Amino acid sequence: MTKEHILRNKFNKTFDGKVGPKVLTVSHRGEDGQTERDIESRGLPYGSTVKVVCADCNNGWMNDLENEVESDLLRLIGGQYLEFTPEQRNTLARWTTKTALMRQFQNDPSVQLQPHSPVFQAAMSGHPTGSWTYAAPIYWTEHPWMRSVRIRTVATTAGGSDLDMLLTTIQVRRLLLQSVVSLDDVTAQYVDATLAPLTFPRFARVHPTGDPIDWARTPVLNAQEFFSASEKFAQVLMDDMDSPLKPFFDSDMR
């Protein structure tokens, strides 16, 4: 097993080292069976590594994937608006999912998913198998943000059974990437039903076909529209108080 960077140090250089530590929220099952929340400072994703990657993955498809998206990501972070082909969008969705999982491994080592496993590689290659659901909208925002990176992870439980959903938001100045990964049938069905009526934020699914993502042009968002979109997504998941899917966001939405 080798170590894999969550985000390349090159992204840190974009901020001149001015990005401070972040507070993340992670949920887990308590002794009484109830879901509890731990809030801890996990530090920066820049330069952080997780030792869960096989050498062939690290030096192979993962490295290739990073190289494919790096120049576009840096341009998006710098404020350029780029139009992507369906194939390029699919590549960005794969990178977002891979990055979300790497961060999740750092936050919660109990997640039983190995990036060198066949299902992980199949998902990352654009041919997901099993109960996987991906969503990765890309927003170009009007203004850079004070908190340049915002990442949230979710693990939920209901009825005595674990529901495996990872919701990760990565905000790097003007670039916002969101990834939803469902690791079981029940969660996947619920996430699909929840996301189905949403037209904004704009979501696109890779599972089950693995076909390239054909998104319409995403509008430029001003600050108010950005917060409205983020809060709408959170509210849709939280409206049903009897829902088994309870995302735990850090309290600082703004």
PDB file of C-alpha atoms in Angstrom:
ATOM      1  CA  MET A   1       0.000   0.000   0.000  1.00  0.00           C
ATOM      2  CA  THR A   2       1.240   3.474  -0.827  1.00  0.00           C
ATOM      3  CA  LYS A   3       0.185   6.983   0.133  1.00  0.00           C
ATOM      4  CA  GLU A   4      -1.989   9.077  -2.150  1.00  0.00           C
ATOM      5  CA  HIS A   5      -2.409  12.853  -1.927  1.00  0.00           C
ATOM      6  CA  ILE A   6      -5.954  14.084  -1.392  1.00  0.00           C
ATOM      7  CA  LEU A   7      -5.264  17.338  -3.238  1.00  0.00           C
ATOM      8  CA  ARG A   8      -1.995  18.159  -4.898  1.00  0.00           C
ATOM      9  CA  ASN A   9       0.225  20.727  -3.243  1.00  0.00           C
ATOM     10  CA  LYS A  10       0.067  22.724  -6.443  1.00  0.00           C
ATOM     11  CA  PHE A  11      -3.451  23.780  -5.443  1.00  0.00           C
ATOM     12  CA  ASN A  12      -2.110  25.146  -2.165  1.00  0.00           C
ATOM     13  CA  LYS A  13       0.322  27.355  -4.053  1.00  0.00           C
ATOM     14  CA  THR A  14      -2.661  28.951  -5.761  1.00  0.00           C
ATOM     15  CA  PHE A  15      -3.645  30.414  -2.402  1.00  0.00           C
ATOM     16  CA  ASP A  16      -0.158  31.459  -1.314  1.00  0.00           C
ATOM     17  CA  GLY A  17      -0.556  29.343   1.810  1.00  0.00           C
ATOM     18  CA  LYS A  18      -3.451  31.482   3.123  1.00  0.00           C
ATOM     19  CA  VAL A  19      -6.021  28.700   3.534  1.00  0.00           C
ATOM     20  CA  GLY A  20      -6.599  27.911   7.212  1.00  0.00           C
ATOM     21  CA  PRO A  21      -7.714  24.687   8.946  1.00  0.00           C
ATOM     22  CA  LYS A  22     -11.298  23.553   8.421  1.00  0.00           C
ATOM     23  CA  VAL A  23     -13.854  22.120  10.812  1.00  0.00           C
ATOM     24  CA  LEU A  24     -15.691  19.095   9.445  1.00  0.00           C
ATOM     25  CA  THR A  25     -18.661  17.151  10.748  1.00  0.00           C
ATOM     26  CA  VAL A  26     -18.676  13.353  10.754  1.00  0.00           C
ATOM     27  CA  SER A  27     -21.589  11.231  11.966  1.00  0.00           C
ATOM     28  CA  HIS A  28     -21.323   7.763  13.504  1.00  0.00           C
ATOM     29  CA  ARG A  29     -23.405   5.186  15.367  1.00  0.00           C
ATOM     30  CA  GLY A  30     -23.322   5.600  19.150  1.00  0.00           C
ATOM     31  CA  GLU A  31     -23.586   2.859  21.780  1.00  0.00           C
ATOM     32  CA  ASP A  32     -27.329   3.455  22.158  1.00  0.00           C
ATOM     33  CA  GLY A  33     -27.872   3.002  18.446  1.00  0.00           C
ATOM     34  CA  GLN A  34     -28.485   6.678  17.827  1.00  0.00           C
ATOM     35  CA  THR A  35     -26.531   8.691  15.313  1.00  0.00           C
ATOM     36  CA  GLU A  36     -24.063  11.055  16.950  1.00  0.00           C
ATOM     37  CA  ARG A  37     -21.991  13.893  15.581  1.00  0.00           C
ATOM     38  CA  ASP A  38     -18.311  14.502  16.093  1.00  0.00           C
ATOM     39  CA  ILE A  39     -16.925  17.882  15.090  1.00  0.00           C
ATOM     40  CA  GLU A  40     -13.184  17.920  14.718  1.00  0.00           C
ATOM     41  CA  SER A  41     -10.562  19.992  13.009  1.00  0.00           C
ATOM     42  CA  ARG A  42      -9.143  17.753  10.310  1.00  0.00           C
ATOM     43  CA  GLY A  43      -6.633  20.164   8.885  1.00  0.00           C
ATOM     44  CA  LEU A  44      -5.956  20.909   5.248  1.00  0.00           C
ATOM     45  CA  PRO A  45      -6.409  18.512   2.350  1.00  0.00           C
ATOM     46  CA  TYR A  46      -3.427  20.063   0.573  1.00  0.00           C
ATOM     47  CA  GLY A  47      -0.485  17.716   0.785  1.00  0.00           C
ATOM     48  CA  SER A  48      -2.402  15.320   3.068  1.00  0.00           C
ATOM     49  CA  THR A  49      -2.089  11.652   2.193  1.00  0.00           C
ATOM     50  CA  VAL A  50      -3.958   8.452   2.971  1.00  0.00           C
ATOM     51  CA  LYS A  51      -2.188   5.098   2.904  1.00  0.00           C
ATOM     52  CA  VAL A  52      -4.951   3.070   1.294  1.00  0.00           C
ATOM     53  CA  VAL A  53      -3.798   2.997  -2.305  1.00  0.00           C
ATOM     54  CA  CYS A  54      -2.058   0.207  -4.185  1.00  0.00           C
ATOM     55  CA  ALA A  55       1.130   1.280  -5.960  1.00  0.00           C
ATOM     56  CA  ASP A  56      -0.250   0.435  -9.401  1.00  0.00           C
ATOM     57  CA  CYS A  57      -3.284   2.660  -8.729  1.00  0.00           C
ATOM     58  CA  ASN A  58      -1.250   5.517  -7.307  1.00  0.00           C
ATOM     59  CA  ASN A  59       1.283   5.560 -10.114  1.00  0.00           C
ATOM     60  CA  GLY A  60      -1.229   4.485 -12.737  1.00  0.00           C
ATOM     61  CA  TRP A  61      -4.808   5.563 -13.317  1.00  0.00           C
ATOM     62  CA  MET A  62      -4.989   7.906 -10.290  1.00  0.00           C
ATOM     63  CA  ASN A  63      -1.947   9.854 -11.410  1.00  0.00           C
ATOM     64  CA  ASP A  64      -3.231   9.914 -14.987  1.00  0.00           C
ATOM     65  CA  LEU A  65      -6.593  11.222 -13.783  1.00  0.00           C
ATOM     66  CA  GLU A  66      -4.949  14.039 -11.804  1.00  0.00           C
ATOM     67  CA  ASN A  67      -2.882  15.014 -14.830  1.00  0.00           C
ATOM     68  CA  GLU A  68      -5.982  15.065 -17.041  1.00  0.00           C
ATOM     69  CA  VAL A  69      -7.871  17.580 -14.908  1.00  0.00           C
ATOM     70  CA  GLU A  70      -5.092  19.658 -13.345  1.00  0.00           C
ATOM     71  CA  SER A  71      -4.762  22.413 -15.936  1.00  0.00           C
ATOM     72  CA  ASP A  72      -8.532  22.852 -16.269  1.00  0.00           C
ATOM     73  CA  LEU A  73      -9.010  22.944 -12.499  1.00  0.00           C
ATOM     74  CA  LEU A  74      -6.322  25.578 -12.059  1.00  0.00           C
ATOM     75  CA  ARG A  75      -7.903  27.714 -14.783  1.00  0.00           C
ATOM     76  CA  LEU A  76     -11.349  27.361 -13.202  1.00  0.00           C
ATOM     77  CA  ILE A  77      -9.928  28.293  -9.811  1.00  0.00           C
ATOM     78  CA  GLY A  78      -8.322  31.317 -11.431  1.00  0.00           C
ATOM     79  CA  GLY A  79     -11.691  32.507 -12.690  1.00  0.00           C
ATOM     80  CA  GLN A  80     -11.797  31.338 -16.301  1.00  0.00           C
ATOM     81  CA  TYR A  81     -15.071  29.978 -17.643  1.00  0.00           C
ATOM     82  CA  LEU A  82     -14.463  26.791 -19.606  1.00  0.00           C
ATOM     83  CA  GLU A  83     -16.891  24.779 -21.702  1.00  0.00           C
ATOM     84  CA  PHE A  84     -16.382  21.026 -21.494  1.00  0.00           C
ATOM     85  CA  THR A  85     -17.267  18.179 -23.794  1.00  0.00           C
ATOM     86  CA  PRO A  86     -19.295  15.307 -22.290  1.00  0.00           C
ATOM     87  CA  GLU A  87     -16.093  13.264 -22.080  1.00  0.00           C
ATOM     88  CA  GLN A  88     -14.283  16.041 -20.198  1.00  0.00           C
ATOM     89  CA  ARG A  89     -17.205  16.399 -17.785  1.00  0.00           C
ATOM     90  CA  ASN A  90     -17.158  12.661 -17.164  1.00  0.00           C
ATOM     91  CA  THR A  91     -13.449  12.889 -16.349  1.00  0.00           C
ATOM     92  CA  LEU A  92     -14.123  15.727 -13.886  1.00  0.00           C
ATOM     93  CA  ALA A  93     -16.877  13.656 -12.279  1.00  0.00           C
ATOM     94  CA  ARG A  94     -14.441  10.760 -11.832  1.00  0.00           C
ATOM     95  CA  TRP A  95     -11.838  13.067 -10.309  1.00  0.00           C
ATOM     96  CA  THR A  96     -14.409  14.589  -7.958  1.00  0.00           C
ATOM     97  CA  THR A  97     -15.520  11.170  -6.764  1.00  0.00           C
ATOM     98  CA  LYS A  98     -11.962   9.944  -6.308  1.00  0.00           C
ATOM     99  CA  THR A  99     -11.048  13.076  -4.353  1.00  0.00           C
ATOM    100  CA  ALA A 100     -14.179  12.816  -2.217  1.00  0.00           C
ATOM    101  CA  LEU A 101     -13.345   9.230  -1.313  1.00  0.00           C
ATOM    102  CA  MET A 102      -9.740  10.087  -0.501  1.00  0.00           C
ATOM    103  CA  ARG A 103     -10.942  12.787   1.892  1.00  0.00           C
ATOM    104  CA  GLN A 104     -13.460  10.381   3.397  1.00  0.00           C
ATOM    105  CA  PHE A 105     -10.695   7.848   4.090  1.00  0.00           C
ATOM    106  CA  GLN A 106      -8.829  10.556   6.008  1.00  0.00           C
ATOM    107  CA  ASN A 107     -11.906  11.638   7.970  1.00  0.00           C
ATOM    108  CA  ASP A 108     -13.395   8.239   8.725  1.00  0.00           C
ATOM    109  CA  PRO A 109     -11.098   5.204   8.362  1.00  0.00           C
ATOM    110  CA  SER A 110     -14.033   2.931   9.208  1.00  0.00           C
ATOM    111  CA  VAL A 111     -15.424   3.317   5.691  1.00  0.00           C
ATOM    112  CA  GLN A 112     -14.928  -0.116   4.195  1.00  0.00           C
ATOM    113  CA  LEU A 113     -13.987   0.753   0.652  1.00  0.00           C
ATOM    114  CA  GLN A 114     -10.554   0.238  -0.824  1.00  0.00           C
ATOM    115  CA  PRO A 115      -9.558   2.299  -3.867  1.00  0.00           C
ATOM    116  CA  HIS A 116      -7.590  -0.626  -5.304  1.00  0.00           C
ATOM    117  CA  SER A 117     -10.669  -2.876  -5.282  1.00  0.00           C
ATOM    118  CA  PRO A 118     -12.239  -3.880  -8.622  1.00  0.00           C
ATOM    119  CA  VAL A 119     -15.459  -1.957  -7.908  1.00  0.00           C
ATOM    120  CA  PHE A 120     -13.540   1.247  -7.126  1.00  0.00           C
ATOM    121  CA  GLN A 121     -11.453   0.972 -10.281  1.00  0.00           C
ATOM    122  CA  ALA A 122     -14.538   0.170 -12.345  1.00  0.00           C
ATOM    123  CA  ALA A 123     -16.268   3.250 -10.982  1.00  0.00           C
ATOM    124  CA  MET A 124     -13.294   5.488 -11.632  1.00  0.00           C
ATOM    125  CA  SER A 125     -12.830   4.156 -15.156  1.00  0.00           C
ATOM    126  CA  GLY A 126     -16.302   5.404 -16.037  1.00  0.00           C
ATOM    127  CA  HIS A 127     -17.921   1.964 -15.941  1.00  0.00           C
ATOM    128  CA  PRO A 128     -19.428   1.744 -12.456  1.00  0.00           C
ATOM    129  CA  THR A 129     -20.847  -1.533 -11.238  1.00  0.00           C
ATOM    130  CA  GLY A 130     -23.126  -2.215  -8.298  1.00  0.00           C
ATOM    131  CA  SER A 131     -25.087   0.406  -6.420  1.00  0.00           C
ATOM    132  CA  TRP A 132     -23.193   3.603  -7.109  1.00  0.00           C
ATOM    133  CA  THR A 133     -24.650   7.018  -7.742  1.00  0.00           C
ATOM    134  CA  TYR A 134     -22.518  10.010  -8.670  1.00  0.00           C
ATOM    135  CA  ALA A 135     -23.362  13.654  -8.938  1.00  0.00           C
ATOM    136  CA  ALA A 136     -20.798  16.314  -9.770  1.00  0.00           C
ATOM    137  CA  PRO A 137     -22.100  19.724 -10.809  1.00  0.00           C
ATOM    138  CA  ILE A 138     -19.542  22.381 -11.644  1.00  0.00           C
ATOM    139  CA  TYR A 139     -20.297  26.010 -10.831  1.00  0.00           C
ATOM    140  CA  TRP A 140     -18.265  28.971 -11.937  1.00  0.00           C
ATOM    141  CA  THR A 141     -19.018  31.624  -9.325  1.00  0.00           C
ATOM    142  CA  GLU A 142     -18.906  35.371  -9.713  1.00  0.00           C
ATOM    143  CA  HIS A 143     -16.599  36.000  -6.765  1.00  0.00           C
ATOM    144  CA  PRO A 144     -13.827  34.115  -4.993  1.00  0.00           C
ATOM    145  CA  TRP A 145     -14.853  33.074  -1.491  1.00  0.00           C
ATOM    146  CA  MET A 146     -13.327  33.834   1.878  1.00  0.00           C
ATOM    147  CA  ARG A 147     -13.270  30.152   2.817  1.00  0.00           C
ATOM    148  CA  SER A 148     -11.647  28.651  -0.211  1.00  0.00           C
ATOM    149  CA  VAL A 149     -12.247  24.989   0.524  1.00  0.00           C
ATOM    150  CA  ARG A 150     -15.385  23.525   2.057  1.00  0.00           C
ATOM    151  CA  ILE A 151     -15.709  19.760   2.378  1.00  0.00           C
ATOM    152  CA  ARG A 152     -18.492  17.855   4.117  1.00  0.00           C
ATOM    153  CA  THR A 153     -18.844  14.142   4.644  1.00  0.00           C
ATOM    154  CA  VAL A 154     -21.972  12.214   5.459  1.00  0.00           C
ATOM    155  CA  ALA A 155     -22.603   8.737   6.849  1.00  0.00           C
ATOM    156  CA  THR A 156     -26.157   7.933   7.868  1.00  0.00           C
ATOM    157  CA  THR A 157     -28.053   5.154   9.657  1.00  0.00           C
ATOM    158  CA  ALA A 158     -31.702   4.148   9.896  1.00  0.00           C
ATOM    159  CA  GLY A 159     -33.755   1.253  11.220  1.00  0.00           C
ATOM    160  CA  GLY A 160     -30.715  -0.446  12.667  1.00  0.00           C
ATOM    161  CA  SER A 161     -28.992  -0.602   9.285  1.00  0.00           C
ATOM    162  CA  ASP A 162     -26.214   1.559   7.954  1.00  0.00           C
ATOM    163  CA  LEU A 163     -26.950   3.748   4.962  1.00  0.00           C
ATOM    164  CA  ASP A 164     -23.717   4.497   3.153  1.00  0.00           C
ATOM    165  CA  MET A 165     -23.780   7.885   1.490  1.00  0.00           C
ATOM    166  CA  LEU A 166     -20.821  10.192   1.153  1.00  0.00           C
ATOM    167  CA  LEU A 167     -21.677  13.807   0.332  1.00  0.00           C
ATOM    168  CA  THR A 168     -18.618  15.919  -0.296  1.00  0.00           C
ATOM    169  CA  THR A 169     -18.447  19.549  -1.359  1.00  0.00           C
ATOM    170  CA  ILE A 170     -15.098  20.934  -2.434  1.00  0.00           C
ATOM    171  CA  GLN A 171     -14.954  24.682  -2.922  1.00  0.00           C
ATOM    172  CA  VAL A 172     -11.738  26.169  -4.245  1.00  0.00           C
ATOM    173  CA  ARG A 173     -12.269  29.881  -4.772  1.00  0.00           C
ATOM    174  CA  ARG A 174     -14.510  30.134  -7.833  1.00  0.00           C
ATOM    175  CA  LEU A 175     -14.742  26.398  -8.360  1.00  0.00           C
ATOM    176  CA  LEU A 176     -17.357  24.261  -6.624  1.00  0.00           C
ATOM    177  CA  LEU A 177     -17.521  20.486  -7.025  1.00  0.00           C
ATOM    178  CA  GLN A 178     -20.101  18.317  -5.303  1.00  0.00           C
ATOM    179  CA  SER A 179     -20.021  14.540  -5.184  1.00  0.00           C
ATOM    180  CA  VAL A 180     -22.644  12.117  -3.905  1.00  0.00           C
ATOM    181  CA  VAL A 181     -21.659   8.454  -3.598  1.00  0.00           C
ATOM    182  CA  SER A 182     -24.234   5.839  -2.585  1.00  0.00           C
ATOM    183  CA  LEU A 183     -22.751   2.515  -1.559  1.00  0.00           C
ATOM    184  CA  ASP A 184     -25.888   0.395  -1.135  1.00  0.00           C
ATOM    185  CA  ASP A 185     -29.218  -0.167  -2.914  1.00  0.00           C
ATOM    186  CA  VAL A 186     -31.442   1.487  -0.287  1.00  0.00           C
ATOM    187  CA  THR A 187     -29.378   4.648  -0.151  1.00  0.00           C
ATOM    188  CA  ALA A 188     -28.986   4.807  -3.926  1.00  0.00           C
ATOM    189  CA  GLN A 189     -32.749   4.591  -4.422  1.00  0.00           C
ATOM    190  CA  TYR A 190     -33.369   7.321  -1.859  1.00  0.00           C
ATOM    191  CA  VAL A 191     -30.706   9.602  -3.271  1.00  0.00           C
ATOM    192  CA  ASP A 192     -32.070   9.095  -6.798  1.00  0.00           C
ATOM    193  CA  ALA A 193     -35.590  10.001  -5.654  1.00  0.00           C
ATOM    194  CA  THR A 194     -34.298  13.038  -3.768  1.00  0.00           C
ATOM    195  CA  LEU A 195     -32.225  14.384  -6.649  1.00  0.00           C
ATOM    196  CA  ALA A 196     -34.795  13.625  -9.377  1.00  0.00           C
ATOM    197  CA  PRO A 197     -36.839  16.860  -8.988  1.00  0.00           C
ATOM    198  CA  LEU A 198     -33.766  19.074  -8.694  1.00  0.00           C
ATOM    199  CA  THR A 199     -32.885  21.157 -11.722  1.00  0.00           C
ATOM    200  CA  PHE A 200     -30.694  23.561  -9.761  1.00  0.00           C
ATOM    201  CA  PRO A 201     -28.160  22.745  -8.448  1.00  0.00           C
ATOM    202  CA  ARG A 202     -27.533  20.821 -11.628  1.00  0.00           C
ATOM    203  CA  PHE A 203     -26.821  17.151 -11.064  1.00  0.00           C
ATOM    204  CA  ALA A 204     -25.860  14.440 -13.528  1.00  0.00           C
ATOM    205  CA  ARG A 205     -25.642  10.720 -12.826  1.00  0.00           C
ATOM    206  CA  VAL A 206     -23.017   8.324 -14.122  1.00  0.00           C
ATOM    207  CA  HIS A 207     -24.602   5.133 -12.757  1.00  0.00           C
ATOM    208  CA  PRO A 208     -25.831   2.774 -14.100  1.00  0.00           C
ATOM    209  CA  THR A 209     -24.842   3.300 -17.735  1.00  0.00           C
ATOM    210  CA  GLY A 210     -21.428   4.874 -17.347  1.00  0.00           C
ATOM    211  CA  ASP A 211     -22.199   6.971 -20.427  1.00  0.00           C
ATOM    212  CA  PRO A 212     -20.527  10.386 -20.833  1.00  0.00           C
ATOM    213  CA  ILE A 213     -22.332  13.166 -18.992  1.00  0.00           C
ATOM    214  CA  ASP A 214     -24.147  15.596 -21.274  1.00  0.00           C
ATOM    215  CA  TRP A 215     -24.820  18.700 -19.176  1.00  0.00           C
ATOM    216  CA  ALA A 216     -26.339  21.929 -20.355  1.00  0.00           C
ATOM    217  CA  ARG A 217     -24.273  25.078 -19.970  1.00  0.00           C
ATOM    218  CA  THR A 218     -24.140  25.929 -16.276  1.00  0.00           C
ATOM    219  CA  PRO A 219     -25.042  29.565 -15.570  1.00  0.00           C
ATOM    220  CA  VAL A 220     -22.684  31.906 -13.776  1.00  0.00           C
ATOM    221  CA  LEU A 221     -23.790  32.287 -10.151  1.00  0.00           C
ATOM    222  CA  ASN A 222     -23.594  35.383  -8.039  1.00  0.00           C
ATOM    223  CA  ALA A 223     -23.054  35.096  -4.298  1.00  0.00           C
ATOM    224  CA  GLN A 224     -26.754  35.010  -3.368  1.00  0.00           C
ATOM    225  CA  GLU A 225     -27.549  32.393  -6.021  1.00  0.00           C
ATOM    226  CA  PHE A 226     -24.665  30.258  -4.816  1.00  0.00           C
ATOM    227  CA  PHE A 227     -25.869  30.229  -1.214  1.00  0.00           C
ATOM    228  CA  SER A 228     -29.456  29.682  -2.335  1.00  0.00           C
ATOM    229  CA  ALA A 229     -28.404  26.658  -4.393  1.00  0.00           C
ATOM    230  CA  SER A 230     -26.361  25.152  -1.574  1.00  0.00           C
ATOM    231  CA  GLU A 231     -29.098  25.668   0.987  1.00  0.00           C
ATOM    232  CA  LYS A 232     -31.773  24.322  -1.358  1.00  0.00           C
ATOM    233  CA  PHE A 233     -29.837  21.096  -1.830  1.00  0.00           C
ATOM    234  CA  ALA A 234     -29.353  20.719   1.910  1.00  0.00           C
ATOM    235  CA  GLN A 235     -32.992  21.541   2.624  1.00  0.00           C
ATOM    236  CA  VAL A 236     -34.334  19.006   0.120  1.00  0.00           C
ATOM    237  CA  LEU A 237     -32.495  16.253   1.946  1.00  0.00           C
ATOM    238  CA  MET A 238     -33.567  17.492   5.375  1.00  0.00           C
ATOM    239  CA  ASP A 239     -37.238  18.402   4.738  1.00  0.00           C
ATOM    240  CA  ASP A 240     -38.566  14.919   5.477  1.00  0.00           C
ATOM    241  CA  MET A 241     -37.980  14.545   9.213  1.00  0.00           C
ATOM    242  CA  ASP A 242     -38.802  10.834   8.993  1.00  0.00           C
ATOM    243  CA  SER A 243     -36.259  10.337   6.269  1.00  0.00           C
ATOM    244  CA  PRO A 244     -33.451   7.864   6.972  1.00  0.00           C
ATOM    245  CA  LEU A 245     -31.068  10.202   5.193  1.00  0.00           C
ATOM    246  CA  LYS A 246     -29.915  12.953   7.534  1.00  0.00           C
ATOM    247  CA  PRO A 247     -26.933  14.938   6.241  1.00  0.00           C
ATOM    248  CA  PHE A 248     -24.879  16.611   8.965  1.00  0.00           C
ATOM    249  CA  PHE A 249     -23.394  19.837   7.726  1.00  0.00           C
ATOM    250  CA  ASP A 250     -20.995  22.027   9.614  1.00  0.00           C
ATOM    251  CA  SER A 251     -22.865  25.023  10.978  1.00  0.00           C
ATOM    252  CA  ASP A 252     -20.892  27.590   9.023  1.00  0.00           C
ATOM    253  CA  MET A 253     -22.736  27.608   5.686  1.00  0.00           C
ATOM    254  CA  ARG A 254     -21.446  31.069   4.880  1.00  0.00           C
TER     255      ARG A 254
END
